[in-house]
Structure formats: C-alpha cells, structure tokens
Short mmCIF file of N, CA and C in Angstrom, two decimals:
data_model
loop_
_atom_site.label_atom_id
_atom_site.label_comp_id
_atom_site.label_asym_id
_atom_site.label_seq_id
_atom_site.Cartn_x
_atom_site.Cartn_y
_atom_site.Cartn_z
N UNK F 1 7.26 -21.21 7.75
CA UNK F 1 5.95 -20.62 7.92
C UNK F 1 5.59 -19.84 6.65
N UNK F 2 4.40 -20.06 6.08
CA UNK F 2 4.04 -19.36 4.85
C UNK F 2 3.86 -17.87 5.08
N UNK F 3 4.20 -17.11 4.04
CA UNK F 3 4.06 -15.66 4.12
C UNK F 3 2.58 -15.29 4.07
N UNK F 4 2.18 -14.38 4.95
CA UNK F 4 0.80 -13.94 4.98
C UNK F 4 0.54 -12.98 3.83
N UNK F 5 -0.59 -13.15 3.17
CA UNK F 5 -0.93 -12.27 2.06
C UNK F 5 -2.07 -11.35 2.47
N UNK F 6 -2.08 -10.18 1.87
CA UNK F 6 -3.14 -9.22 2.14
C UNK F 6 -4.44 -9.63 1.46
N UNK F 7 -5.50 -8.90 1.73
CA UNK F 7 -6.78 -9.20 1.10
C UNK F 7 -6.71 -8.97 -0.41
N UNK F 8 -7.62 -9.59 -1.12
CA UNK F 8 -7.67 -9.44 -2.57
C UNK F 8 -8.06 -8.02 -2.93
N UNK F 9 -7.34 -7.45 -3.90
CA UNK F 9 -7.63 -6.10 -4.37
C UNK F 9 -8.60 -6.17 -5.55
N UNK F 10 -9.36 -5.11 -5.72
CA UNK F 10 -10.28 -5.04 -6.86
C UNK F 10 -9.98 -3.78 -7.67
N UNK F 11 -10.49 -3.75 -8.87
CA UNK F 11 -10.44 -2.55 -9.71
C UNK F 11 -11.89 -2.10 -9.86
N UNK F 12 -12.35 -1.18 -9.01
CA UNK F 12 -13.76 -0.78 -9.05
C UNK F 12 -14.18 -0.32 -10.45
N UNK F 13 -15.32 -0.83 -10.90
CA UNK F 13 -15.85 -0.49 -12.21
C UNK F 13 -17.04 0.47 -12.12
N UNK F 14 -17.62 0.56 -10.94
CA UNK F 14 -18.79 1.42 -10.74
C UNK F 14 -18.78 1.91 -9.30
N UNK F 15 -19.56 2.93 -9.04
CA UNK F 15 -19.61 3.50 -7.69
C UNK F 15 -20.03 2.45 -6.67
N UNK F 16 -20.91 1.56 -7.06
CA UNK F 16 -21.36 0.51 -6.16
C UNK F 16 -20.25 -0.41 -5.69
N UNK F 17 -19.20 -0.57 -6.48
CA UNK F 17 -18.06 -1.39 -6.05
C UNK F 17 -17.38 -0.74 -4.85
N UNK F 18 -17.21 0.57 -4.91
CA UNK F 18 -16.64 1.30 -3.77
C UNK F 18 -17.54 1.18 -2.55
N UNK F 19 -18.85 1.30 -2.78
CA UNK F 19 -19.81 1.23 -1.68
C UNK F 19 -19.82 -0.16 -1.05
N UNK F 20 -19.76 -1.19 -1.86
CA UNK F 20 -19.79 -2.55 -1.31
C UNK F 20 -18.60 -2.80 -0.39
N UNK F 21 -17.41 -2.42 -0.83
CA UNK F 21 -16.22 -2.65 0.01
C UNK F 21 -16.31 -1.81 1.28
N UNK F 22 -16.74 -0.55 1.15
CA UNK F 22 -16.88 0.28 2.34
C UNK F 22 -17.89 -0.32 3.31
N UNK F 23 -18.98 -0.84 2.79
CA UNK F 23 -20.01 -1.43 3.64
C UNK F 23 -19.49 -2.68 4.34
N UNK F 24 -18.68 -3.44 3.65
CA UNK F 24 -18.08 -4.63 4.28
C UNK F 24 -17.18 -4.20 5.44
N UNK F 25 -16.42 -3.12 5.25
CA UNK F 25 -15.58 -2.59 6.32
C UNK F 25 -16.45 -2.18 7.51
N UNK F 26 -17.56 -1.52 7.24
CA UNK F 26 -18.48 -1.09 8.30
C UNK F 26 -18.96 -2.30 9.10
N UNK F 27 -19.41 -3.33 8.43
CA UNK F 27 -19.94 -4.50 9.14
C UNK F 27 -18.85 -5.30 9.84
N UNK F 28 -17.63 -5.28 9.32
CA UNK F 28 -16.53 -6.02 9.95
C UNK F 28 -16.03 -5.35 11.22
N UNK F 29 -16.32 -4.08 11.38
CA UNK F 29 -15.88 -3.36 12.57
C UNK F 29 -16.48 -4.01 13.82
N UNK F 30 -15.62 -4.61 14.63
CA UNK F 30 -16.06 -5.24 15.87
C UNK F 30 -16.79 -6.56 15.69
N UNK F 31 -16.69 -7.16 14.52
CA UNK F 31 -17.43 -8.39 14.24
C UNK F 31 -16.50 -9.41 13.58
N UNK F 32 -16.81 -10.65 13.74
CA UNK F 32 -16.05 -11.72 13.12
C UNK F 32 -16.16 -11.64 11.60
N UNK F 33 -15.02 -11.74 10.94
CA UNK F 33 -14.98 -11.74 9.48
C UNK F 33 -15.84 -12.86 8.92
N UNK F 34 -15.81 -14.02 9.56
CA UNK F 34 -16.58 -15.17 9.08
C UNK F 34 -18.09 -14.91 9.13
N UNK F 35 -18.54 -14.24 10.16
CA UNK F 35 -19.97 -13.92 10.26
C UNK F 35 -20.37 -12.97 9.14
N UNK F 36 -19.54 -11.94 8.93
CA UNK F 36 -19.84 -10.98 7.86
C UNK F 36 -19.88 -11.69 6.51
N UNK F 37 -18.90 -12.54 6.25
CA UNK F 37 -18.86 -13.27 4.98
C UNK F 37 -20.09 -14.17 4.82
N UNK F 38 -20.50 -14.82 5.89
CA UNK F 38 -21.65 -15.73 5.79
C UNK F 38 -22.95 -14.97 5.51
N UNK F 39 -23.04 -13.73 5.95
CA UNK F 39 -24.24 -12.92 5.74
C UNK F 39 -24.16 -12.06 4.48
N UNK F 40 -22.99 -12.05 3.82
CA UNK F 40 -22.79 -11.09 2.73
C UNK F 40 -23.74 -11.28 1.54
N UNK F 41 -24.01 -12.49 1.07
CA UNK F 41 -24.95 -12.61 -0.05
C UNK F 41 -26.31 -11.98 0.26
N UNK F 42 -26.82 -12.21 1.45
CA UNK F 42 -28.10 -11.61 1.84
C UNK F 42 -28.00 -10.11 2.00
N UNK F 43 -26.86 -9.65 2.51
CA UNK F 43 -26.64 -8.21 2.68
C UNK F 43 -26.60 -7.53 1.32
N UNK F 44 -25.90 -8.14 0.39
CA UNK F 44 -25.80 -7.57 -0.96
C UNK F 44 -27.18 -7.49 -1.62
N UNK F 45 -27.96 -8.53 -1.46
CA UNK F 45 -29.31 -8.53 -2.02
C UNK F 45 -30.18 -7.46 -1.34
N UNK F 46 -30.09 -7.38 -0.02
CA UNK F 46 -30.90 -6.41 0.73
C UNK F 46 -30.56 -4.97 0.37
N UNK F 47 -29.32 -4.72 0.01
CA UNK F 47 -28.89 -3.37 -0.37
C UNK F 47 -28.80 -3.21 -1.89
N UNK F 48 -29.72 -3.86 -2.59
CA UNK F 48 -29.89 -3.65 -4.04
C UNK F 48 -28.61 -3.84 -4.83
N UNK F 49 -27.83 -4.85 -4.48
CA UNK F 49 -26.58 -5.11 -5.19
C UNK F 49 -25.57 -3.99 -5.02
N UNK F 50 -25.77 -3.18 -4.00
CA UNK F 50 -24.93 -2.01 -3.70
C UNK F 50 -24.93 -0.99 -4.84
N UNK F 51 -26.06 -0.89 -5.54
CA UNK F 51 -26.24 0.21 -6.48
C UNK F 51 -26.30 1.48 -5.61
N UNK F 52 -25.30 2.34 -5.75
CA UNK F 52 -25.14 3.48 -4.83
C UNK F 52 -26.36 4.39 -4.83
N UNK F 53 -26.92 4.70 -5.99
CA UNK F 53 -28.08 5.59 -6.05
C UNK F 53 -29.30 4.95 -5.38
N UNK F 54 -29.50 3.67 -5.60
CA UNK F 54 -30.64 2.98 -4.97
C UNK F 54 -30.48 2.92 -3.46
N UNK F 55 -29.27 2.62 -3.00
CA UNK F 55 -29.04 2.57 -1.56
C UNK F 55 -29.22 3.95 -0.94
N UNK F 56 -28.71 4.98 -1.61
CA UNK F 56 -28.82 6.35 -1.10
C UNK F 56 -30.28 6.77 -0.95
N UNK F 57 -31.16 6.20 -1.76
CA UNK F 57 -32.58 6.56 -1.74
C UNK F 57 -33.42 5.66 -0.83
N UNK F 58 -32.80 4.74 -0.11
CA UNK F 58 -33.57 3.83 0.74
C UNK F 58 -34.25 4.61 1.86
N UNK F 59 -35.56 4.45 2.03
CA UNK F 59 -36.28 5.15 3.09
C UNK F 59 -36.09 4.47 4.45
N UNK F 60 -36.34 5.20 5.53
CA UNK F 60 -36.21 4.61 6.87
C UNK F 60 -37.04 3.33 7.06
N UNK F 61 -38.19 3.25 6.42
CA UNK F 61 -39.03 2.05 6.57
C UNK F 61 -38.32 0.81 6.04
N UNK F 62 -37.50 0.99 5.01
CA UNK F 62 -36.75 -0.16 4.48
C UNK F 62 -35.68 -0.61 5.46
N UNK F 63 -35.06 0.34 6.14
CA UNK F 63 -34.08 0.00 7.18
C UNK F 63 -34.79 -0.70 8.34
N UNK F 64 -35.99 -0.24 8.68
CA UNK F 64 -36.78 -0.91 9.73
C UNK F 64 -36.98 -2.38 9.38
N UNK F 65 -37.30 -2.66 8.12
CA UNK F 65 -37.49 -4.06 7.69
C UNK F 65 -36.18 -4.83 7.77
N UNK F 66 -35.08 -4.19 7.34
CA UNK F 66 -33.78 -4.88 7.37
C UNK F 66 -33.36 -5.19 8.80
N UNK F 67 -33.73 -4.34 9.74
CA UNK F 67 -33.36 -4.56 11.14
C UNK F 67 -34.01 -5.82 11.70
N UNK F 68 -34.99 -6.37 10.99
CA UNK F 68 -35.66 -7.62 11.38
C UNK F 68 -35.32 -8.78 10.44
N UNK F 69 -34.51 -8.53 9.44
CA UNK F 69 -34.21 -9.50 8.37
C UNK F 69 -33.02 -10.38 8.77
N UNK F 70 -33.23 -11.67 8.88
CA UNK F 70 -32.16 -12.57 9.32
C UNK F 70 -31.06 -12.77 8.27
N UNK F 71 -31.27 -12.30 7.04
CA UNK F 71 -30.23 -12.42 6.01
C UNK F 71 -29.06 -11.47 6.27
N UNK F 72 -29.29 -10.45 7.08
CA UNK F 72 -28.27 -9.41 7.29
C UNK F 72 -27.88 -9.34 8.76
N UNK F 73 -26.78 -8.65 9.02
CA UNK F 73 -26.40 -8.33 10.40
C UNK F 73 -27.32 -7.20 10.83
N UNK F 74 -28.11 -7.44 11.86
CA UNK F 74 -29.20 -6.53 12.20
C UNK F 74 -28.80 -5.44 13.19
N UNK F 75 -27.66 -4.86 12.96
CA UNK F 75 -27.21 -3.72 13.76
C UNK F 75 -27.75 -2.46 13.08
N UNK F 76 -28.76 -1.86 13.69
CA UNK F 76 -29.45 -0.71 13.07
C UNK F 76 -28.49 0.42 12.72
N UNK F 77 -27.57 0.75 13.60
CA UNK F 77 -26.65 1.86 13.33
C UNK F 77 -25.78 1.56 12.10
N UNK F 78 -25.36 0.33 11.96
CA UNK F 78 -24.56 -0.03 10.78
C UNK F 78 -25.41 -0.06 9.52
N UNK F 79 -26.63 -0.55 9.63
CA UNK F 79 -27.54 -0.54 8.47
C UNK F 79 -27.78 0.89 8.01
N UNK F 80 -28.05 1.77 8.96
CA UNK F 80 -28.28 3.19 8.63
C UNK F 80 -27.03 3.83 8.05
N UNK F 81 -25.86 3.42 8.54
CA UNK F 81 -24.62 4.02 8.05
C UNK F 81 -24.37 3.66 6.58
N UNK F 82 -24.81 2.49 6.15
CA UNK F 82 -24.63 2.12 4.74
C UNK F 82 -25.39 3.11 3.86
N UNK F 83 -26.60 3.47 4.26
CA UNK F 83 -27.40 4.43 3.49
C UNK F 83 -26.74 5.81 3.54
N UNK F 84 -26.36 6.24 4.72
CA UNK F 84 -25.70 7.54 4.87
C UNK F 84 -24.40 7.60 4.07
N UNK F 85 -23.61 6.54 4.13
CA UNK F 85 -22.36 6.50 3.37
C UNK F 85 -22.63 6.52 1.87
N UNK F 86 -23.68 5.85 1.43
CA UNK F 86 -24.03 5.87 0.01
C UNK F 86 -24.42 7.28 -0.42
N UNK F 87 -25.18 7.97 0.42
CA UNK F 87 -25.58 9.34 0.09
C UNK F 87 -24.36 10.24 -0.07
N UNK F 88 -23.42 10.12 0.87
CA UNK F 88 -22.22 10.97 0.80
C UNK F 88 -21.35 10.57 -0.38
N UNK F 89 -21.27 9.29 -0.66
CA UNK F 89 -20.46 8.81 -1.78
C UNK F 89 -21.00 9.34 -3.11
N UNK F 90 -22.32 9.33 -3.27
CA UNK F 90 -22.95 9.86 -4.48
C UNK F 90 -22.62 11.35 -4.62
N UNK F 91 -22.69 12.09 -3.51
CA UNK F 91 -22.37 13.52 -3.54
C UNK F 91 -20.92 13.76 -3.94
N UNK F 92 -19.99 13.04 -3.32
CA UNK F 92 -18.56 13.22 -3.62
C UNK F 92 -18.24 12.80 -5.04
N UNK F 93 -18.90 11.77 -5.52
CA UNK F 93 -18.71 11.32 -6.90
C UNK F 93 -19.10 12.45 -7.87
N UNK F 94 -20.22 13.11 -7.60
CA UNK F 94 -20.68 14.20 -8.46
C UNK F 94 -19.76 15.42 -8.34
N UNK F 95 -19.35 15.75 -7.11
CA UNK F 95 -18.49 16.92 -6.88
C UNK F 95 -17.13 16.79 -7.56
N UNK F 96 -16.57 15.59 -7.59
CA UNK F 96 -15.21 15.38 -8.08
C UNK F 96 -15.14 14.74 -9.47
N UNK F 97 -16.28 14.45 -10.05
CA UNK F 97 -16.27 13.82 -11.37
C UNK F 97 -16.18 12.31 -11.33
N UNK F 98 -15.70 11.78 -10.23
CA UNK F 98 -15.70 10.33 -9.96
C UNK F 98 -15.26 10.15 -8.51
N UNK F 99 -15.62 9.01 -7.94
CA UNK F 99 -15.21 8.75 -6.56
C UNK F 99 -13.71 8.53 -6.49
N UNK F 100 -13.15 7.94 -7.53
CA UNK F 100 -11.70 7.76 -7.56
C UNK F 100 -10.99 9.11 -7.54
N UNK F 101 -11.52 10.09 -8.27
CA UNK F 101 -10.94 11.44 -8.24
C UNK F 101 -10.98 12.00 -6.82
N UNK F 102 -12.10 11.78 -6.12
CA UNK F 102 -12.18 12.23 -4.72
C UNK F 102 -11.07 11.56 -3.90
N UNK F 103 -10.95 10.24 -4.01
CA UNK F 103 -9.95 9.53 -3.21
C UNK F 103 -8.55 10.05 -3.50
N UNK F 104 -8.29 10.43 -4.73
CA UNK F 104 -6.95 10.88 -5.12
C UNK F 104 -6.75 12.39 -4.99
N UNK F 105 -7.71 13.08 -4.40
CA UNK F 105 -7.62 14.54 -4.28
C UNK F 105 -6.87 14.99 -3.03
N UNK F 106 -6.38 14.06 -2.24
CA UNK F 106 -5.71 14.39 -0.98
C UNK F 106 -4.20 14.43 -1.18
N UNK F 107 -3.56 15.27 -0.38
CA UNK F 107 -2.11 15.48 -0.52
C UNK F 107 -1.30 14.24 -0.16
N UNK F 108 -1.76 13.49 0.82
CA UNK F 108 -1.00 12.32 1.27
C UNK F 108 -1.95 11.33 1.94
N UNK F 109 -1.40 10.18 2.30
CA UNK F 109 -2.22 9.11 2.87
C UNK F 109 -2.86 9.52 4.20
N UNK F 110 -2.12 10.13 5.14
CA UNK F 110 -2.77 10.53 6.40
C UNK F 110 -3.95 11.49 6.19
N UNK F 111 -3.82 12.43 5.26
CA UNK F 111 -4.94 13.36 5.04
C UNK F 111 -6.10 12.64 4.34
N UNK F 112 -5.80 11.65 3.53
CA UNK F 112 -6.83 10.84 2.89
C UNK F 112 -7.64 10.09 3.95
N UNK F 113 -6.94 9.47 4.89
CA UNK F 113 -7.60 8.73 5.96
C UNK F 113 -8.42 9.67 6.84
N UNK F 114 -7.84 10.82 7.18
CA UNK F 114 -8.54 11.79 8.02
C UNK F 114 -9.85 12.23 7.36
N UNK F 115 -9.81 12.49 6.06
CA UNK F 115 -11.02 12.93 5.38
C UNK F 115 -12.04 11.81 5.24
N UNK F 116 -11.60 10.60 4.95
CA UNK F 116 -12.54 9.47 4.89
C UNK F 116 -13.26 9.30 6.22
N UNK F 117 -12.52 9.42 7.31
CA UNK F 117 -13.12 9.28 8.64
C UNK F 117 -14.14 10.38 8.90
N UNK F 118 -13.87 11.56 8.38
CA UNK F 118 -14.78 12.70 8.54
C UNK F 118 -16.04 12.54 7.68
N UNK F 119 -15.87 12.06 6.47
CA UNK F 119 -16.97 12.00 5.50
C UNK F 119 -17.91 10.80 5.71
N UNK F 120 -17.37 9.71 6.24
CA UNK F 120 -18.14 8.46 6.29
C UNK F 120 -18.23 7.91 7.71
N UNK F 121 -19.29 7.15 7.95
CA UNK F 121 -19.54 6.58 9.28
C UNK F 121 -18.92 5.19 9.41
N UNK F 122 -18.49 4.87 10.62
CA UNK F 122 -17.93 3.57 10.99
C UNK F 122 -16.63 3.24 10.26
N UNK F 123 -15.84 4.25 9.92
CA UNK F 123 -14.52 4.00 9.34
C UNK F 123 -13.48 4.54 10.31
N UNK F 124 -12.65 3.64 10.83
CA UNK F 124 -11.52 4.04 11.66
C UNK F 124 -10.24 3.98 10.85
N UNK F 125 -9.12 4.20 11.51
CA UNK F 125 -7.83 4.20 10.82
C UNK F 125 -7.57 2.88 10.09
N UNK F 126 -7.76 1.77 10.78
CA UNK F 126 -7.47 0.48 10.15
C UNK F 126 -8.50 0.14 9.07
N UNK F 127 -9.74 0.50 9.29
CA UNK F 127 -10.76 0.28 8.27
C UNK F 127 -10.47 1.07 7.01
N UNK F 128 -9.98 2.30 7.18
CA UNK F 128 -9.61 3.13 6.02
C UNK F 128 -8.44 2.50 5.28
N UNK F 129 -7.45 2.03 6.03
CA UNK F 129 -6.29 1.40 5.39
C UNK F 129 -6.76 0.19 4.55
N UNK F 130 -7.54 -0.67 5.16
CA UNK F 130 -8.05 -1.86 4.47
C UNK F 130 -8.86 -1.45 3.25
N UNK F 131 -9.76 -0.49 3.42
CA UNK F 131 -10.62 -0.04 2.33
C UNK F 131 -9.79 0.47 1.15
N UNK F 132 -8.87 1.37 1.42
CA UNK F 132 -8.07 1.95 0.35
C UNK F 132 -7.22 0.89 -0.34
N UNK F 133 -6.69 -0.03 0.44
CA UNK F 133 -5.90 -1.12 -0.14
C UNK F 133 -6.76 -1.95 -1.10
N UNK F 134 -7.92 -2.37 -0.63
CA UNK F 134 -8.77 -3.26 -1.43
C UNK F 134 -9.26 -2.59 -2.71
N UNK F 135 -9.57 -1.29 -2.65
CA UNK F 135 -10.07 -0.61 -3.87
C UNK F 135 -8.94 -0.14 -4.77
N UNK F 136 -7.71 -0.57 -4.47
CA UNK F 136 -6.59 -0.35 -5.38
C UNK F 136 -5.86 0.97 -5.24
N UNK F 137 -6.09 1.69 -4.16
CA UNK F 137 -5.38 2.95 -3.94
C UNK F 137 -4.01 2.66 -3.33
N UNK F 138 -3.10 3.62 -3.47
CA UNK F 138 -1.77 3.45 -2.89
C UNK F 138 -1.85 3.61 -1.37
N UNK F 139 -1.23 2.69 -0.68
CA UNK F 139 -1.16 2.76 0.78
C UNK F 139 0.29 2.51 1.18
N UNK F 140 0.71 3.07 2.32
CA UNK F 140 2.07 2.79 2.78
C UNK F 140 2.19 1.34 3.25
N UNK F 141 3.41 0.85 3.39
CA UNK F 141 3.57 -0.50 3.95
C UNK F 141 2.83 -0.60 5.29
N UNK F 142 2.19 -1.72 5.52
CA UNK F 142 1.35 -1.91 6.71
C UNK F 142 2.12 -1.63 8.00
N UNK F 143 3.33 -2.15 8.10
CA UNK F 143 4.12 -1.97 9.33
C UNK F 143 4.41 -0.48 9.57
N UNK F 144 4.69 0.23 8.49
CA UNK F 144 4.97 1.67 8.59
C UNK F 144 3.72 2.42 9.06
N UNK F 145 2.58 2.07 8.51
CA UNK F 145 1.33 2.73 8.90
C UNK F 145 1.00 2.43 10.36
N UNK F 146 1.15 1.18 10.78
CA UNK F 146 0.86 0.80 12.17
C UNK F 146 1.75 1.57 13.14
N UNK F 147 3.01 1.74 12.77
CA UNK F 147 3.94 2.46 13.65
C UNK F 147 3.58 3.93 13.78
N UNK F 148 2.88 4.47 12.78
CA UNK F 148 2.53 5.90 12.82
C UNK F 148 1.28 6.18 13.64
N UNK F 149 0.54 5.15 14.01
CA UNK F 149 -0.71 5.35 14.76
C UNK F 149 -0.46 5.57 16.23
#
C-alpha cells in the first residue's frame, strides 16, 4: 500500500498567500474537498486574487453579490468570514511586522492553535493544523497531535 503524503506546502511570499490558504480551510470545513477545488478559480477571482487589503475593504454589498454568484460557494457566513479574517490578518501583520512573525510569536503549538481559533473565524483544531502545515510552520507529527485532542 503506498504511503499517504500530506498536502503540498507553500512558502508564502505575500500576506495574500496566507489569506488564500486560510480561506480554503474555511470553505473546506464541512464541505467536500473536490467541490472547494472546483470552485476555487472563481473564488480566487471573486476575492481579488486574495489581495489581503482589497479583501479587507470589501463592502457588505459585494458579499451580497457573491452570495448569488455561482462561481463561489454561496455560504454567506463563510463569505463574510473571509473578509473578517482578512481584516484581522492585516491588523496582525501590522502589529507584528509580518504575519509570519505573528504566527511565530506563540510559545508552543497548542497556544498557537488556541490563538488562531480566537483571532479567526471558521478555524477549528484540525483546520489550524492543516493551515499551519501548508504555510510552512512547524507542526507536531499528525498522530501525536490527534492523540492530544
């Protein structure tokens, strides 16, 4: 039986890279990965290529339009959370000098996950693990983390 591999990791180059992965985690929560992937090109276009400042400035009327847009997953709460998460991400980026500095400002992995869950919407324990792994942060072995939950 072939060994299972984890998701592809990235080296974020801009704040929008962090936002895009976080947004994908938000939409994957409770949804088929294949559906999210099939809608992702339209989602990326609808959210201005995940330019964090542009997304953070999106007015409610734009979310109203997206809630009717067949290119995206039309879950209003998740659409709104992308904007809210972008706003908080921009704030934390400014407060810490970079979003990576914010991510690395925690004493350990459990406190990092706890703070991510507090700061951002639609991120649970497993979503945080996936998110941190994909954006290249250190995470404990998956089996070890699962056993601690």
